[in-house]
Structure formats: structure tokens, C-alpha cells
CSV table of C-alpha atoms and ligand atoms in Angstrom, one decimal:
chain,number,residue,atom,x,y,z
A,1,MET,CA,20.8,207.2,-139.4
A,2,THR,CA,18.3,208.9,-141.9
A,3,ALA,CA,14.6,209.0,-140.7
A,4,THR,CA,12.0,209.9,-143.5
A,5,VAL,CA,8.9,208.6,-144.4
A,6,GLU,CA,8.4,208.0,-148.3
A,7,ALA,CA,6.0,209.1,-150.8
A,8,GLY,CA,4.3,206.1,-152.9
A,9,PRO,CA,1.7,205.7,-155.7
A,10,ALA,CA,-1.6,207.6,-155.7
A,11,ASP,CA,-0.4,209.1,-152.8
A,12,ARG,CA,-1.4,206.3,-150.8
A,13,LEU,CA,2.0,206.5,-148.9
A,14,HIS,CA,2.9,209.5,-146.6
A,15,SER,CA,6.0,211.4,-146.5
A,16,VAL,CA,7.8,213.2,-144.2
A,17,PRO,CA,11.2,214.8,-144.2
A,18,LEU,CA,14.0,213.8,-141.7
A,19,ARG,CA,13.9,217.3,-140.4
A,20,ARG,CA,10.3,217.2,-139.4
A,21,VAL,CA,10.6,214.1,-137.5
A,22,VAL,CA,13.2,214.6,-135.6
A,23,GLY,CA,11.6,217.8,-134.9
A,24,GLN,CA,8.7,216.4,-133.9
A,25,VAL,CA,10.3,213.7,-131.6
A,26,ARG,CA,12.5,216.7,-129.8
A,27,ARG,CA,9.4,218.4,-129.3
A,28,ALA,CA,6.5,216.2,-128.3
A,29,GLY,CA,8.1,212.9,-127.8
A,30,PRO,CA,7.7,209.9,-129.5
A,31,LEU,CA,3.8,209.9,-129.1
A,32,GLY,CA,3.9,213.7,-130.6
A,33,LEU,CA,5.5,212.2,-133.6
A,34,LEU,CA,2.8,209.1,-133.7
A,35,ASP,CA,0.2,211.3,-133.4
A,36,GLY,CA,1.8,213.7,-136.1
A,37,LEU,CA,1.7,210.9,-138.5
A,38,GLY,CA,-1.4,210.0,-137.5
A,39,ASP,CA,-3.2,213.6,-138.3
A,40,ARG,CA,-1.2,213.5,-141.5
A,41,ALA,CA,-2.0,210.2,-142.9
A,42,ARG,CA,-5.5,209.6,-141.9
A,43,GLY,CA,-5.7,206.0,-142.4
A,44,GLN,CA,-3.2,205.9,-145.2
A,45,ILE,CA,-0.4,203.4,-145.4
A,46,VAL,CA,2.9,205.4,-143.8
A,47,ARG,CA,6.7,204.3,-144.5
A,48,LEU,CA,9.0,205.0,-142.1
A,49,ASN,CA,12.5,205.0,-143.2
A,50,LEU,CA,15.1,204.5,-140.3
A,51,GLY,CA,17.7,203.5,-142.8
A,52,PRO,CA,18.0,199.9,-142.3
A,53,PHE,CA,14.8,199.9,-140.6
A,54,ARG,CA,12.1,200.7,-143.0
A,55,PRO,CA,8.7,199.8,-141.4
A,56,PHE,CA,5.0,200.3,-142.6
A,57,LEU,CA,2.4,201.8,-140.0
A,58,VAL,CA,-1.0,200.8,-141.0
A,59,THR,CA,-3.8,201.9,-139.1
A,60,HIS,CA,-7.0,201.8,-142.0
A,61,PRO,CA,-9.6,198.9,-140.5
A,62,ASP,CA,-9.7,197.7,-144.4
A,63,HIS,CA,-6.0,197.6,-144.8
A,64,LEU,CA,-5.9,195.6,-140.8
A,65,GLN,CA,-8.8,192.9,-142.5
A,66,HIS,CA,-5.8,192.8,-145.0
A,67,ILE,CA,-3.4,191.8,-143.0
A,68,LEU,CA,-5.0,190.2,-140.1
A,69,ARG,CA,-7.7,188.4,-141.9
A,70,THR,CA,-8.0,187.8,-145.6
A,71,HIS,CA,-4.3,187.4,-146.3
A,72,ALA,CA,-3.3,186.4,-142.2
A,73,ALA,CA,-1.0,183.7,-143.8
A,74,ASP,CA,1.1,186.0,-145.5
A,75,TYR,CA,1.6,188.3,-142.5
A,76,PRO,CA,3.2,185.9,-139.8
A,77,ARG,CA,4.5,187.5,-136.8
A,78,GLY,CA,8.0,187.2,-137.8
A,79,ALA,CA,8.7,190.6,-137.6
A,80,ALA,CA,11.8,192.0,-136.6
A,81,MET,CA,10.3,193.2,-133.9
A,82,TRP,CA,9.2,189.9,-132.6
A,83,SER,CA,12.3,188.4,-132.9
A,84,ALA,CA,13.8,190.5,-130.0
A,85,LEU,CA,10.4,189.5,-127.9
A,86,GLY,CA,11.1,185.9,-128.9
A,87,ARG,CA,14.0,186.1,-126.5
A,88,LEU,CA,11.5,186.1,-124.1
A,89,THR,CA,8.4,185.0,-124.7
A,90,GLY,CA,9.8,181.9,-126.6
A,91,LYS,CA,8.4,179.9,-129.6
A,92,GLY,CA,5.3,178.7,-128.4
A,93,ILE,CA,2.0,181.0,-127.4
A,94,GLY,CA,4.6,184.2,-128.2
A,95,GLY,CA,5.9,182.5,-131.4
A,96,GLU,CA,3.8,181.3,-134.6
A,97,GLY,CA,3.6,178.2,-136.4
A,98,ALA,CA,2.9,174.5,-135.1
A,99,GLN,CA,4.4,175.2,-131.9
A,100,TRP,CA,2.2,178.6,-131.4
A,101,HIS,CA,-0.8,176.4,-132.7
A,102,ALA,CA,-0.4,173.6,-130.1
A,103,SER,CA,0.0,176.1,-127.2
A,104,ARG,CA,-2.8,178.6,-128.4
A,105,GLU,CA,-4.9,175.1,-128.7
A,106,ILE,CA,-3.9,174.1,-125.1
A,107,LEU,CA,-4.6,177.7,-123.4
A,108,GLN,CA,-7.7,178.5,-125.7
A,109,THR,CA,-9.1,175.6,-123.7
A,110,ALA,CA,-7.8,177.0,-120.3
A,111,PHE,CA,-9.5,180.7,-120.9
A,112,SER,CA,-12.8,179.5,-122.3
A,113,ALA,CA,-16.0,180.7,-120.9
A,114,GLY,CA,-16.6,177.7,-118.8
A,115,TYR,CA,-13.1,178.1,-117.2
A,116,LEU,CA,-13.6,181.9,-116.4
A,117,LYS,CA,-16.8,180.9,-114.4
A,118,SER,CA,-15.1,177.9,-112.5
A,119,MET,CA,-12.5,180.3,-111.5
A,120,SER,CA,-14.5,183.5,-110.9
A,121,GLY,CA,-14.8,182.6,-106.9
A,122,GLN,CA,-10.8,182.7,-107.0
A,123,MET,CA,-10.9,185.9,-108.9
A,124,ILE,CA,-13.3,187.7,-106.3
A,125,ASP,CA,-11.8,186.3,-103.2
A,126,SER,CA,-8.4,187.8,-104.6
A,127,ILE,CA,-10.0,191.1,-105.5
A,128,THR,CA,-12.1,191.5,-102.3
A,129,GLY,CA,-8.9,191.1,-100.5
A,130,ALA,CA,-6.8,193.4,-102.2
A,131,VAL,CA,-9.3,196.2,-102.0
A,132,ASP,CA,-9.7,195.2,-98.0
A,133,ASP,CA,-5.8,195.9,-97.9
A,134,LEU,CA,-6.3,199.2,-99.7
A,135,ALA,CA,-8.7,200.5,-96.7
A,136,ALA,CA,-5.8,200.5,-94.4
A,137,ARG,CA,-3.9,203.4,-97.0
A,138,ALA,CA,-7.3,205.0,-97.1
A,139,GLY,CA,-6.5,209.2,-96.8
A,140,GLN,CA,-2.8,208.8,-98.2
A,141,PRO,CA,-2.0,208.9,-101.8
A,142,ILE,CA,-1.2,205.3,-103.4
A,143,ASP,CA,0.8,204.6,-106.4
A,144,ALA,CA,-1.9,203.6,-108.8
A,145,GLY,CA,0.4,201.1,-111.1
A,146,VAL,CA,1.6,199.6,-108.2
A,147,GLU,CA,-1.4,198.7,-106.6
A,148,MET,CA,-3.3,197.5,-109.6
A,149,THR,CA,-0.3,194.9,-110.3
A,150,ARG,CA,-0.3,194.1,-107.0
A,151,VAL,CA,-4.2,193.4,-107.7
A,152,VAL,CA,-3.5,191.5,-111.0
A,153,GLN,CA,-0.9,189.3,-109.5
A,154,ARG,CA,-2.9,188.5,-106.8
A,155,VAL,CA,-5.5,187.6,-109.2
A,156,VAL,CA,-3.5,185.6,-111.6
A,157,ASP,CA,-1.5,183.7,-109.1
A,158,PRO,CA,-4.1,181.2,-108.2
A,159,VAL,CA,-5.1,181.2,-111.9
A,160,PHE,CA,-1.9,180.6,-113.7
A,161,PHE,CA,-0.1,178.8,-110.7
A,162,GLY,CA,-2.5,177.0,-108.7
A,163,SER,CA,-1.2,179.6,-105.6
A,164,LEU,CA,1.9,177.1,-106.3
A,165,ILE,CA,4.3,180.3,-106.2
A,166,PRO,CA,5.9,181.0,-102.4
A,167,ASP,CA,4.5,184.5,-101.0
A,168,GLY,CA,6.1,187.3,-102.4
A,169,GLU,CA,7.8,185.5,-105.3
A,170,GLY,CA,5.0,186.6,-107.4
A,171,ASP,CA,6.1,190.1,-107.1
A,172,ARG,CA,9.8,189.1,-107.7
A,173,LEU,CA,8.8,187.2,-110.8
A,174,GLY,CA,6.4,190.2,-112.2
A,175,GLU,CA,9.3,192.4,-111.5
A,176,ALA,CA,11.8,190.0,-113.1
A,177,VAL,CA,9.5,190.0,-116.5
A,178,ALA,CA,9.1,193.6,-116.3
A,179,THR,CA,12.7,194.3,-116.4
A,180,ALA,CA,13.3,191.7,-118.9
A,181,MET,CA,10.9,193.4,-121.1
A,182,GLY,CA,12.0,196.8,-120.7
A,183,SER,CA,15.8,195.7,-121.5
A,184,LEU,CA,14.6,194.2,-125.3
A,185,LEU,CA,13.5,197.8,-125.8
A,186,TRP,CA,17.3,198.6,-127.7
A,187,ARG,CA,16.8,195.2,-129.3
A,188,MET,CA,13.6,195.7,-130.8
A,189,ALA,CA,14.2,199.6,-131.7
A,190,MET,CA,17.1,198.5,-133.5
A,191,PRO,CA,16.4,194.6,-134.7
A,192,PHE,CA,19.3,194.2,-137.3
A,193,VAL,CA,21.9,194.8,-134.7
A,194,PRO,CA,23.1,190.9,-134.6
A,195,HIS,CA,22.8,189.2,-131.3
A,196,ALA,CA,26.6,188.5,-131.0
A,197,VAL,CA,26.7,192.3,-130.7
A,198,PRO,CA,26.5,193.8,-127.3
A,199,MET,CA,23.9,196.3,-126.6
A,200,PRO,CA,22.4,198.2,-123.6
A,201,GLY,CA,20.0,195.9,-121.9
A,202,ASP,CA,21.6,192.5,-122.5
A,203,ARG,CA,23.0,192.1,-118.9
A,204,PRO,CA,20.0,193.2,-117.2
A,205,PHE,CA,18.0,190.9,-119.5
A,206,LYS,CA,20.2,187.7,-118.7
A,207,ARG,CA,19.8,188.5,-115.0
A,208,ALA,CA,16.2,188.8,-115.2
A,209,THR,CA,15.2,185.5,-117.1
A,210,ARG,CA,17.9,183.9,-114.5
A,211,THR,CA,15.4,185.3,-111.9
A,212,VAL,CA,12.5,184.0,-113.9
A,213,ASN,CA,13.7,180.5,-114.0
A,214,GLU,CA,14.9,180.2,-110.7
A,215,ILE,CA,11.2,180.9,-109.5
A,216,LEU,CA,9.2,179.0,-111.9
A,217,ARG,CA,11.3,176.0,-112.0
A,218,PRO,CA,10.5,175.0,-108.7
A,219,VAL,CA,7.1,175.7,-109.0
A,220,LEU,CA,7.3,173.1,-112.2
A,221,ALA,CA,9.3,170.3,-110.3
A,222,GLN,CA,6.2,171.0,-107.4
A,223,ALA,CA,3.5,170.3,-109.5
A,224,ARG,CA,4.8,167.7,-111.5
A,225,LYS,CA,5.6,166.0,-107.8
A,226,ASP,CA,1.9,166.6,-106.8
A,227,GLN,CA,0.5,165.2,-110.2
A,228,ARG,CA,-2.0,167.6,-109.5
A,229,ASP,CA,-5.3,167.7,-110.8
A,230,GLY,CA,-6.2,171.6,-110.6
A,231,ALA,CA,-7.7,173.8,-113.7
A,232,ASP,CA,-4.7,176.3,-112.9
A,233,ILE,CA,-2.6,176.9,-116.4
A,234,VAL,CA,0.6,175.4,-115.2
A,235,THR,CA,-1.5,172.1,-115.0
A,236,LYS,CA,-3.1,172.1,-118.1
A,237,LEU,CA,0.2,173.4,-120.0
A,238,MET,CA,1.5,169.8,-118.5
A,239,ARG,CA,-1.5,167.8,-119.6
A,240,GLY,CA,-1.3,169.0,-123.2
A,241,THR,CA,0.9,168.2,-125.9
A,242,GLY,CA,3.2,170.3,-128.0
A,243,ALA,CA,3.3,170.0,-132.1
A,244,ASP,CA,5.1,166.4,-132.1
A,245,GLY,CA,2.5,165.7,-130.2
A,246,GLN,CA,4.3,165.1,-126.9
A,247,PRO,CA,4.0,166.2,-123.5
A,248,LEU,CA,5.7,170.0,-123.5
A,249,THR,CA,8.8,170.4,-121.8
A,250,ASP,CA,9.7,172.3,-119.0
A,251,ASP,CA,11.5,174.7,-121.2
A,252,GLN,CA,8.2,175.0,-123.1
A,253,ILE,CA,6.1,175.4,-120.3
A,254,CYS,CA,8.1,178.2,-118.8
A,255,GLU,CA,8.3,179.9,-122.1
A,256,ASP,CA,4.6,179.8,-122.0
A,257,ILE,CA,4.2,180.9,-118.6
A,258,VAL,CA,6.5,184.1,-119.2
A,259,ALA,CA,4.7,184.8,-122.7
A,260,LEU,CA,1.4,185.2,-120.7
A,261,PHE,CA,2.8,187.2,-118.1
A,262,VAL,CA,4.1,189.8,-120.5
A,263,ALA,CA,0.8,189.8,-122.5
A,264,GLY,CA,-1.6,189.9,-120.0
A,265,SER,CA,-0.1,190.8,-116.2
A,266,GLU,CA,1.4,194.3,-117.0
A,267,SER,CA,-1.0,195.3,-119.9
A,268,SER,CA,-3.9,194.9,-117.6
A,269,ALA,CA,-2.2,197.0,-114.7
A,270,ILE,CA,-1.5,199.5,-117.1
A,271,ALA,CA,-5.1,199.3,-118.7
A,272,LEU,CA,-6.7,199.4,-115.2
A,273,THR,CA,-4.5,202.1,-114.2
A,274,TRP,CA,-5.9,204.2,-117.3
A,275,ILE,CA,-9.2,203.3,-115.7
A,276,TRP,CA,-9.1,205.3,-112.9
A,277,VAL,CA,-7.5,208.4,-114.7
A,278,SER,CA,-10.4,208.4,-117.2
A,279,ILE,CA,-13.1,207.9,-114.5
A,280,VAL,CA,-11.6,210.7,-112.2
A,281,GLN,CA,-11.2,213.1,-114.8
A,282,HIS,CA,-14.9,212.8,-116.1
A,283,ALA,CA,-17.2,213.7,-113.2
A,284,ASP,CA,-20.5,212.6,-115.3
A,285,VAL,CA,-19.1,209.3,-116.2
A,286,TYR,CA,-17.9,208.9,-112.5
A,287,GLU,CA,-21.1,209.6,-111.6
A,288,ARG,CA,-22.8,206.8,-113.6
A,289,VAL,CA,-20.4,204.2,-113.3
A,290,ARG,CA,-20.6,204.6,-109.5
A,291,ALA,CA,-24.6,204.7,-109.4
A,292,GLU,CA,-24.6,201.4,-111.5
A,293,VAL,CA,-22.0,199.7,-109.2
A,294,ASP,CA,-24.5,201.1,-106.2
A,295,ALA,CA,-27.7,199.5,-107.7
A,296,VAL,CA,-25.9,196.2,-109.1
A,297,VAL,CA,-23.6,195.3,-106.4
A,298,GLY,CA,-25.1,197.3,-103.4
A,299,ASP,CA,-23.7,196.0,-100.2
A,300,GLY,CA,-24.0,192.5,-100.8
A,301,PRO,CA,-20.8,190.4,-101.6
A,302,LEU,CA,-19.4,190.8,-105.0
A,303,ARG,CA,-20.8,188.0,-107.4
A,304,ARG,CA,-19.6,186.8,-111.3
A,305,GLU,CA,-23.4,188.0,-112.6
A,306,HIS,CA,-22.5,191.5,-111.8
A,307,VAL,CA,-20.0,191.8,-114.6
A,308,ARG,CA,-22.7,191.0,-117.2
A,309,GLU,CA,-25.2,193.1,-115.2
A,310,LEU,CA,-22.5,196.2,-115.4
A,311,THR,CA,-23.1,197.4,-118.6
A,312,TYR,CA,-22.4,201.1,-118.5
A,313,THR,CA,-19.1,200.0,-116.6
A,314,GLN,CA,-18.2,197.6,-119.5
A,315,MET,CA,-18.8,200.5,-121.7
A,316,VAL,CA,-16.8,202.7,-120.2
A,317,LEU,CA,-13.6,200.0,-120.0
A,318,ARG,CA,-14.3,199.9,-123.6
A,319,GLU,CA,-13.7,203.5,-123.9
A,320,VAL,CA,-10.4,203.6,-122.3
A,321,LEU,CA,-8.9,201.1,-124.3
A,322,ARG,CA,-10.0,203.1,-127.2
A,323,ILE,CA,-8.5,206.2,-126.1
A,324,TYR,CA,-5.5,204.4,-124.3
A,325,SER,CA,-4.6,201.4,-126.4
A,326,VAL,CA,-2.0,200.0,-124.2
A,327,GLY,CA,-0.8,197.7,-126.8
A,328,TRP,CA,-0.3,200.5,-129.6
A,329,ALA,CA,1.9,198.3,-132.0
A,330,VAL,CA,1.3,195.0,-133.2
A,331,PRO,CA,3.6,194.0,-135.6
A,332,ARG,CA,3.7,191.6,-138.7
A,333,MET,CA,6.2,190.7,-141.2
A,334,ALA,CA,5.5,190.3,-145.1
A,335,THR,CA,6.2,186.7,-146.5
A,336,LYS,CA,5.5,187.8,-150.0
A,337,ASP,CA,5.3,191.0,-152.3
A,338,ASP,CA,1.8,192.6,-151.8
A,339,VAL,CA,0.0,195.5,-153.1
A,340,ILE,CA,-2.2,197.0,-150.2
A,341,ASP,CA,-4.8,199.7,-151.5
A,342,GLY,CA,-2.4,200.7,-154.2
A,343,VAL,CA,1.0,200.6,-151.9
A,344,GLU,CA,3.5,198.0,-153.1
A,345,ILE,CA,4.8,195.9,-149.7
A,346,PRO,CA,7.9,194.0,-150.4
A,347,ALA,CA,8.3,190.3,-149.1
A,348,GLY,CA,10.4,190.9,-145.8
A,349,SER,CA,8.9,194.3,-144.7
A,350,THR,CA,8.0,194.8,-141.1
A,351,LEU,CA,4.3,196.2,-141.0
A,352,VAL,CA,3.8,198.0,-137.2
A,353,ILE,CA,-0.6,197.6,-137.0
A,354,THR,CA,-1.3,200.6,-134.8
A,355,PRO,CA,-4.5,200.3,-133.1
A,356,TYR,CA,-3.7,203.8,-131.2
A,357,LEU,CA,-4.3,205.5,-134.6
A,358,THR,CA,-6.8,203.2,-135.9
A,359,HIS,CA,-8.9,204.4,-132.6
A,360,ARG,CA,-8.6,208.0,-133.3
A,361,LEU,CA,-9.6,207.9,-137.0
A,362,GLU,CA,-12.4,210.3,-137.8
A,363,GLU,CA,-14.0,208.3,-140.1
A,364,PHE,CA,-15.0,205.7,-137.6
A,365,TRP,CA,-14.6,207.6,-134.5
A,366,PRO,CA,-16.6,211.6,-134.5
A,367,ASP,CA,-14.8,213.8,-132.5
A,368,PRO,CA,-12.1,211.2,-131.7
A,369,LEU,CA,-10.6,212.4,-128.2
A,370,LYS,CA,-13.7,213.0,-126.6
A,371,PHE,CA,-14.0,210.4,-123.8
A,372,ASP,CA,-17.5,208.8,-124.7
A,373,PRO,CA,-18.6,205.3,-123.8
A,374,ASP,CA,-21.7,206.0,-125.2
A,375,ARG,CA,-19.6,205.0,-128.5
A,376,PHE,CA,-20.4,201.4,-127.2
A,377,THR,CA,-24.0,200.7,-127.2
A,378,ARG,CA,-24.7,197.7,-129.1
A,379,GLU,CA,-26.6,199.3,-131.9
A,380,GLN,CA,-23.2,201.7,-132.2
A,381,VAL,CA,-21.1,198.9,-132.1
A,382,ARG,CA,-22.7,196.6,-134.9
A,383,ALA,CA,-22.9,199.8,-137.2
A,384,ARG,CA,-18.9,200.2,-137.1
A,385,HIS,CA,-16.0,198.5,-139.2
A,386,PRO,CA,-15.4,195.4,-137.2
A,387,LEU,CA,-11.6,196.2,-137.3
A,388,ALA,CA,-12.3,200.1,-136.1
A,389,TYR,CA,-11.9,198.9,-132.4
A,390,MET,CA,-8.8,196.4,-131.8
A,391,PRO,CA,-7.1,197.0,-128.7
A,392,PHE,CA,-7.0,193.0,-128.1
A,393,GLY,CA,-6.0,192.7,-132.0
A,394,ASN,CA,-7.8,190.5,-134.3
A,395,GLY,CA,-7.6,187.6,-136.2
A,396,ALA,CA,-5.9,184.4,-135.7
A,397,HIS,CA,-3.8,185.7,-132.8
A,398,GLN,CA,-6.5,187.8,-130.8
A,399,CYS,CA,-5.5,188.1,-127.1
A,400,LEU,CA,-6.7,185.0,-125.2
A,401,GLY,CA,-7.2,187.3,-122.1
A,402,GLU,CA,-10.0,189.7,-123.6
A,403,ALA,CA,-12.7,188.1,-121.8
A,404,PHE,CA,-10.4,187.6,-118.4
A,405,PHE,CA,-9.4,190.9,-118.3
A,406,HIS,CA,-13.3,192.4,-118.6
A,407,GLN,CA,-14.0,190.3,-116.2
A,408,GLU,CA,-11.2,190.9,-114.0
A,409,ALA,CA,-11.5,194.7,-114.5
A,410,ALA,CA,-15.0,195.2,-114.0
A,411,LEU,CA,-15.0,193.3,-110.8
A,412,ILE,CA,-12.1,195.7,-109.5
A,413,VAL,CA,-13.9,198.8,-110.4
A,414,ALA,CA,-16.8,197.4,-109.0
A,415,GLY,CA,-15.0,196.3,-105.4
A,416,MET,CA,-13.2,199.6,-105.1
A,417,LEU,CA,-16.1,202.2,-106.1
A,418,ARG,CA,-18.6,200.6,-103.3
A,419,ARG,CA,-15.7,201.0,-100.9
A,420,PHE,CA,-14.2,204.0,-101.5
A,421,ASP,CA,-14.6,207.7,-103.5
A,422,VAL,CA,-11.6,207.6,-105.6
A,423,ALA,CA,-9.7,210.8,-106.5
A,424,LEU,CA,-6.6,211.8,-108.6
A,425,ALA,CA,-3.5,213.4,-106.5
A,426,GLY,CA,-2.0,215.1,-109.9
A,427,PRO,CA,-1.9,215.9,-113.5
A,428,VAL,CA,-1.5,212.7,-115.9
A,429,ALA,CA,0.2,212.5,-119.2
A,430,PRO,CA,0.8,209.4,-121.9
A,431,LYS,CA,4.0,208.4,-123.0
A,432,LEU,CA,4.7,205.9,-125.9
A,433,SER,CA,7.0,202.9,-124.6
A,434,LEU,CA,6.6,199.0,-125.7
A,435,THR,CA,2.9,199.8,-124.0
A,436,LEU,CA,0.9,203.3,-123.8
A,437,GLN,CA,1.7,204.0,-120.1
A,438,PRO,CA,1.4,206.8,-117.8
A,439,ARG,CA,4.6,209.3,-118.0
A,440,GLU,CA,4.9,209.8,-114.3
A,441,PRO,CA,3.1,207.1,-111.2
A,442,VAL,CA,-0.4,208.1,-111.0
A,443,GLU,CA,-1.3,208.8,-107.4
A,444,LEU,CA,-5.0,207.8,-106.2
A,445,VAL,CA,-6.4,208.8,-103.0
A,446,LEU,CA,-9.3,206.8,-101.6
A,447,THR,CA,-11.7,208.1,-99.0
A,448,PRO,CA,-13.9,205.7,-97.2
A,449,ARG,CA,-17.7,205.8,-98.6
B,1,HEM,C1,-6.0,195.2,-121.1
B,1,HEM,C2,-5.2,194.2,-121.5
B,1,HEM,C3,-4.9,193.5,-122.4
B,1,HEM,C4,-4.5,194.1,-123.8
B,1,HEM,C5,-4.6,195.5,-124.2
B,1,HEM,C6,-3.9,193.2,-124.7
B,1,HEM,C7,-3.6,193.1,-125.9
B,1,HEM,C8,-3.4,191.9,-126.6
B,1,HEM,C9,-3.3,192.4,-128.2
B,1,HEM,C10,-2.9,193.6,-128.6
B,1,HEM,C11,-2.8,191.2,-128.7
B,1,HEM,C12,-2.4,190.8,-130.0
B,1,HEM,C13,-0.6,190.5,-130.6
B,1,HEM,C14,-0.6,189.9,-131.9
B,1,HEM,O1,-1.9,190.2,-132.4
B,1,HEM,O2,0.5,189.7,-132.1
B,1,HEM,C15,-2.7,190.2,-127.5
B,1,HEM,C16,-2.7,188.7,-127.7
B,1,HEM,C17,-2.4,187.8,-126.3
B,1,HEM,N1,-3.0,188.0,-125.2
B,1,HEM,FE1,-3.2,190.0,-125.0
B,1,HEM,N2,-4.3,191.6,-123.6
B,1,HEM,C18,-4.7,191.9,-122.5
B,1,HEM,C19,-4.7,191.3,-121.7
B,1,HEM,C20,-4.4,189.8,-122.1
B,1,HEM,C21,-4.5,189.2,-120.6
B,1,HEM,C22,-5.1,189.3,-119.3
B,1,HEM,C23,-4.1,187.6,-120.9
B,1,HEM,C24,-4.0,186.5,-120.2
B,1,HEM,C25,-4.5,186.1,-119.0
B,1,HEM,C26,-3.6,188.1,-122.6
B,1,HEM,C27,-3.0,186.6,-123.2
B,1,HEM,C28,-2.9,187.1,-124.4
B,1,HEM,C29,-2.1,185.9,-125.0
B,1,HEM,C30,-1.9,184.6,-124.7
B,1,HEM,C31,-2.2,186.5,-126.3
B,1,HEM,C32,-1.3,185.7,-127.9
B,1,HEM,C33,-2.6,185.0,-128.7
B,1,HEM,C34,-1.4,184.4,-129.8
B,1,HEM,O3,-0.7,184.6,-130.3
B,1,HEM,O4,-2.3,183.1,-130.3
B,1,HEM,N3,-3.9,188.9,-122.8
B,1,HEM,N4,-3.2,190.4,-126.2
């Protein structure tokens, strides 16, 4: 297979020969390749020629504006990479078109500000319980990824499922969804291979989706039997209607739940892990966050109002997601021939929007590798291009869980920092997978304050 990057009109497409691509991947891995492409392109469009698959990499905020906002109808999610993911997440909220729209309408109310407020008590109880449990492990190294996944699942269980998932099954569901996601990597990397041709990952994918069904189907059956009146997501989906005006089927509800898991749980747990890495590695930031937590929360119980009052902590969360853009790639497909900034985009092309590189463009982020939460003062945010920062996407598919994540993350940071001093037990480096995640498990040591 060849892998080159083509030159194009007005030098707006960048060209890297195959040797350099392969060399860079060998030397520095896929993330090194991405960093190298970013340095070379500096916001211009890059076309990767990977034989039958020739995606464009798009990073400049003006180009993102074109794809996600002004010409969004011509750039649906139909990209080849999505069709692999669609085997897991279905055609509802993880898809496109009328069925996506119907699911989005239902879930939008589910994640409204009012809803967030109404379930904040449950969220706080889950977080406080999880932090209490961590106290028993103080002094020993803990795996941040594992522990943050546990906290996130404890938060999500009442919110998504009205606590209908039996003990232990939440963990099993999370693991099965993660396995299914991981086993799609081959199909996503080689989307041109027909599904009839067996590929690595197919078997674990089947096993994992069977497990997901084994866990979710009884939950749905129970929820239908109970005729529940709850505010959880399962109940909302059961009460909502699909594109045909009919109630959603169990298949559709399962797909939306799995899509929410895929979109929300793993990304949140990884982002929370990066938050600890970033805070602990920057002593000045750590001190400021801790001082803010002490001033705002003190010794009393966590409250929802704290989320708004933890202003510096919120700036830190934003800077973490700038540097560590967990959702580093957002694919789209061009349905028509188009021209973006002088570059011809043929119909059928895959475009990979790359927030990771957008967040490193010097034009918008001076000294981009420096960790500096003060980039997110209100004045600085207002002065910046609105699409220069998009860890949660933008346009019609913008993340539904953004406010949920910010509430959850601020409460977790506050809940932990008022109880513990947090230290890192070893070095940490990022790696590029479907998400931007730590290469090795991140070990934290908690010391009671
Ligand atoms: C740090 C955590 C998170 C990150 C980085 C993240 C990132 C993203 C991104 C980049 C998209 C846009 C995808 C696209 O344009 O095709 C997205 C969509 C979405 N996210 Fe998140 N997300 C996070 C947390 C969450 C949470 C906690 C939830 C739910 C509880 C959630 C639910 C969704 C949903 C449902 C969509 C699809 C929206 C649509 O297509 O209409 N996300 N997310």
C-alpha cells in the first residue's frame, strides 16, 4: 500500500513522501506522524494517500466552519470510518438523517440544563461515595484510568438506567462496549474491506455485542414492565418517538444507549485521567485549583452551585481538553464536489477534522504546547475564533454531554482534592488510538489531607 500526501493547488495541500510517513510512524508512532503533519501543514489541508483510502486532514477553524456549519448538509457523517462504528452505535444518535434527528430531539431534553440540575444530587452522591471508597486505598498506587472509569460508571448508572443495572453488570457493560470499540480498529483503519471478508477483531466484536445485549435487554424489559416514571435516559427513550412517529423499538433504544456509552463514558474517564496528569505536573496550577476548592467547598458537602463557582478549575478543565483532545478525529464525508480554500474536495472523500491539531495552531494558540489555563479567561475566549477550540465538536452533532462532563469533572476534582493530596507515581506519555489516551496506565498516589 502506498502512503503519500499529495501536493495541490496554490500549495494549499501538503505533500509528504511515503518514506517520510513510514519513517515517522516507525520513529515516533502515529502520534509523531500527526504532530509532524501538523507542523508542516500549519492549518492547511493535508491529503493522505493510503492507497484506496485517501482522507483529507482538516484543521483550520475557517475550514471547520465551512464543513460543520455553513455547508454542513454536504458533509454528513457517512464517512467510511463511521460505517464501521455504526455497527456498534446504530443509526440513531450515532448516525445521521431522520433517525439521528429523532434520537437527538429526545436526548437533547434528557441532557438539558434543567435535567442536569435535577439529577445533580444523585451525581454528587455517586461521586462522594466513590471518593469515600478511594480513602481505603490511600497511600498505594491506584490506576487512574480504572478508578476514573469506576467513578464515571457510578455517576452514569442512575442517570442513564435509573439504577436498573444489577451490581457488577455496569462494569461488565462498560468493558464489553470498550472491547467492541477496540475490536473495530481494523475495520476503521481499512474501511474499504467488505464486511463479508473476515478481519481481526470480528470475533471479539461479536462476543462483546452479545454481552451488551445480554445486559441491556433485561433492563429494557424490566423498565417496560415497571412503566417507570423516572427521569433516566432509558425511560426518556422509551417515551420518545422515532422518525416514523412510532415509539422506539428495543433495538433502537439499545443502539442509542450503546452510542451514549461509546460517546460519553470512555472519553470522560480518559479526560479525567488527563486532568490528574496535567494538574499534578504543574505545581502552580495544582496549588491554585486546591486553593479554589478549599475556598469554595471547604469542609461542607459538595453542592451543585460549586460547579459555577469553581471558575479557575473550569478553565483548567478546558485547557486539559485543548492539550489532550480525547476525540482527536471527527470524520465526515463530502457528498458533492466542493472547493475549500482553493483545495478541490471530490464527492465521496473522507475528511478527518482533527481538533488535536487545531488546538496546536500557533495563529490561535501562542506557545501552543504550554499548559496555560489562563487562555480561557472570558476575554480571551471572546477574542478567539469560535472554532479554534472544539474538543466537543461543533455544529449539528456537537456533543450532547459537554455540560454533563463539565459538571461531573469539576465535582470529581473538588471531591478528591479536598480529601487527598494527589501525586503521580511515574512518567506519562500519550498515544493515538481511537481516542488520545495515555500509553501506559497512569498511577496516582492519594495521601489523606
Ligand atoms: C471529555 C468528554 C467528551 C468528549 C471529549 C466528547 C467529544 C465529542 C465529540 C468530538 C463529538 C462530536 C462528534 C461528531 O461531530 O461527529 C461528540 C458527540 C457526542 N457526545 Fe460527546 N464527548 C464527551 C463526553 C460526552 C458525554 C459525557 C456524553 C453523554 C453523557 C456525550 C454524548 C455525546 C453524544 C450523544 C454525541 C453525538 C451527538 C450527535 O451526533 O448529535 N459525550 N462528543
